[in-house]
Amino acid sequence: MEKRVHLFLPLLVCTANVLAGLAPFTEAAESKSSFDDNFSKSCPETNFKTSADGQIWYLSLDKQAGCGFMTKQRYRFGWFSMKLKLVGGDSAGVVTAYYMCTENAAGPERDELDFEFLGNRTGQPYIIQTNVYKNGTGNREMRHSLWFNPTEDYHEYAFLWNNEQILFVVDQVPIRVYKNTNYTNGFFPNQKPMYLFSSIWNADDWATRGGLEKTDWIKAPFVSSYTDFVADGCQWEDPYPACVSTTTEHWWDQYNAWHLSEDQTMDYAWVQRNLVVYDYCKDTKRFATLPEECWLNESIS
Ligand SMILES: *[C@@H]1O[C@H](CO)[C@@H](O)[C@H](O)[C@H]1NC(C)=O
Ligand SMILES: *[C@@H]1O[C@H](CO)[C@@H](O)[C@H](O)[C@H]1NC(C)=O
Ligand SMILES: *[C@@H]1O[C@H](CO)[C@@H](O)[C@H](O)[C@H]1NC(C)=O
Ligand SMILES: *[C@@H]1O[C@H](CO)[C@@H](O)[C@H](O)[C@H]1NC(C)=O
Ligand SMILES: *[C@@H]1O[C@H](CO)[C@@H](O)[C@H](O)[C@H]1NC(C)=O
């Protein structure tokens, strides 16, 4: 059965492959049962807080632990957005993530779509890294700078996912377009349903200026804020098959969601000209032969 889902609920779920070793904490006393129905988290109490009305979630990182959460449900195709306000001030080494993944682990056959926000020294710009995994293989990084300061206010980050394309969207602007240019391919995640995840962790071995800038723990705790999660997609229900046939009733799987609109095309061209910091498809030092999705794409334009 397919379900159309709108969620404007407080999210509480914690996980993240990065939290390996951190046991799940139960939330039996949590008053918002709807919240617990739909999300789970495994943060220490000290690292997860909500606003008084329960609508904003604060995830923090300190020297002892990070924090993360995940949906209990999986989805296959749809629109999945979240508003985030990132750690301000000196956030070098700290990575905040909003991502989709087929499993709660870094398994060898997972599919995954990532937004990763790489912190920086005070006054230095955040970089947003995106990546796509298919059956355990990633190495499809792009990096963009942003046209706003993501630590000052909430901005919306979204995945639009159908069998034609995956868009990474920031405040309604597509910053990355990942096309399914070959239906028998090995690069486009489209078969397995995914959970939504968010997390914050220490990545000072690689994140900021390639790991040169270390996390300054005197500045801890580092806090990222989340609100307005929306999952407008096909909720996966066992037993298979669910979310298999595409129907025309879902806006996220109709013609207009398979291609960029004229406005999106212009915005995307502007992003390509001005904000791309790194594109693996241009990295001929790293790849003697560029991955097939890079060149298959060119013949299609
Ligand atoms: C939330 O949880 C309820 C109860 O388990 C379930 O019926 C509903 O489908 C879930 N909603 C989402 C969006 O996962
Ligand atoms: C997925 O990866 C696993 C392990 O890396 C491999 O054995 C398997 O053949 C792959 N499956 C597909 C469909 O490519
Ligand atoms: C396809 O082409 C666009 C435009 O050059 C590029 O941004 C994108 O990364 C390419 N790859 C895929 C899989 O769509
Ligand atoms: C599509 O992918 C399949 C499997 O990788 C490959 O055999 C085929 O040649 C590809 N098609 C094109 C047009 O490159
Ligand atoms: C951090 O700031 C430096 C200096 O402006 C910049 O080179 C770098 O790309 C920024 N972001 C990261 C993640 O290193």
Short mmCIF file of N, CA, C and O and ligand atoms in Angstrom, two decimals, residues 108-110 134-137 185-186 191-192, ligand 2:
data_model
loop_
_atom_site.label_atom_id
_atom_site.label_comp_id
_atom_site.label_asym_id
_atom_site.label_seq_id
_atom_site.Cartn_x
_atom_site.Cartn_y
_atom_site.Cartn_z
N PRO A 108 28.15 -2.77 3.51
CA PRO A 108 28.81 -2.84 2.21
C PRO A 108 27.86 -2.80 1.01
O PRO A 108 28.30 -2.67 -0.11
N GLU A 109 26.56 -2.88 1.26
CA GLU A 109 25.63 -2.86 0.13
C GLU A 109 24.59 -1.75 0.27
O GLU A 109 23.52 -1.80 -0.33
N ARG A 110 24.94 -0.73 1.03
CA ARG A 110 23.92 0.29 1.29
C ARG A 110 23.84 1.30 0.15
O ARG A 110 24.80 1.57 -0.54
N LYS A 134 25.67 3.86 -4.08
CA LYS A 134 24.84 2.78 -4.61
C LYS A 134 25.53 1.48 -4.27
O LYS A 134 26.71 1.29 -4.60
N ASN A 135 24.83 0.61 -3.60
CA ASN A 135 25.36 -0.70 -3.23
C ASN A 135 26.74 -0.59 -2.58
O ASN A 135 27.66 -1.33 -2.93
N GLY A 136 26.87 0.37 -1.66
CA GLY A 136 28.10 0.48 -0.89
C GLY A 136 29.18 1.35 -1.50
O GLY A 136 30.17 1.67 -0.85
N THR A 137 28.99 1.74 -2.75
CA THR A 137 30.02 2.57 -3.39
C THR A 137 29.59 4.03 -3.43
O THR A 137 28.53 4.36 -3.96
N ASN A 185 21.78 0.61 -14.86
CA ASN A 185 23.07 1.07 -14.36
C ASN A 185 23.41 0.55 -12.97
O ASN A 185 22.56 0.01 -12.27
N GLY A 186 24.61 0.85 -12.57
CA GLY A 186 25.02 0.52 -11.21
C GLY A 186 25.26 1.76 -10.38
O GLY A 186 25.94 1.70 -9.37
N GLN A 191 16.25 1.12 -6.04
CA GLN A 191 15.54 -0.11 -5.72
C GLN A 191 15.15 -0.21 -4.25
O GLN A 191 14.07 -0.67 -3.92
N LYS A 192 16.05 0.22 -3.39
CA LYS A 192 15.83 -0.03 -1.96
C LYS A 192 15.26 1.19 -1.25
O LYS A 192 15.68 2.32 -1.53
C1 LIG B 2 26.61 -5.21 -4.30
O1 LIG B 2 27.83 -5.28 -3.61
C2 LIG B 2 28.13 -6.59 -3.14
C3 LIG B 2 29.31 -6.51 -2.19
O2 LIG B 2 30.15 -5.46 -2.47
C4 LIG B 2 28.35 -7.47 -4.35
O3 LIG B 2 28.69 -8.77 -3.90
C5 LIG B 2 27.06 -7.51 -5.15
O4 LIG B 2 27.26 -8.26 -6.34
C6 LIG B 2 26.62 -6.10 -5.52
N1 LIG B 2 25.29 -6.17 -6.10
C7 LIG B 2 24.99 -5.58 -7.24
C8 LIG B 2 23.59 -5.73 -7.70
O5 LIG B 2 25.80 -4.93 -7.89
#
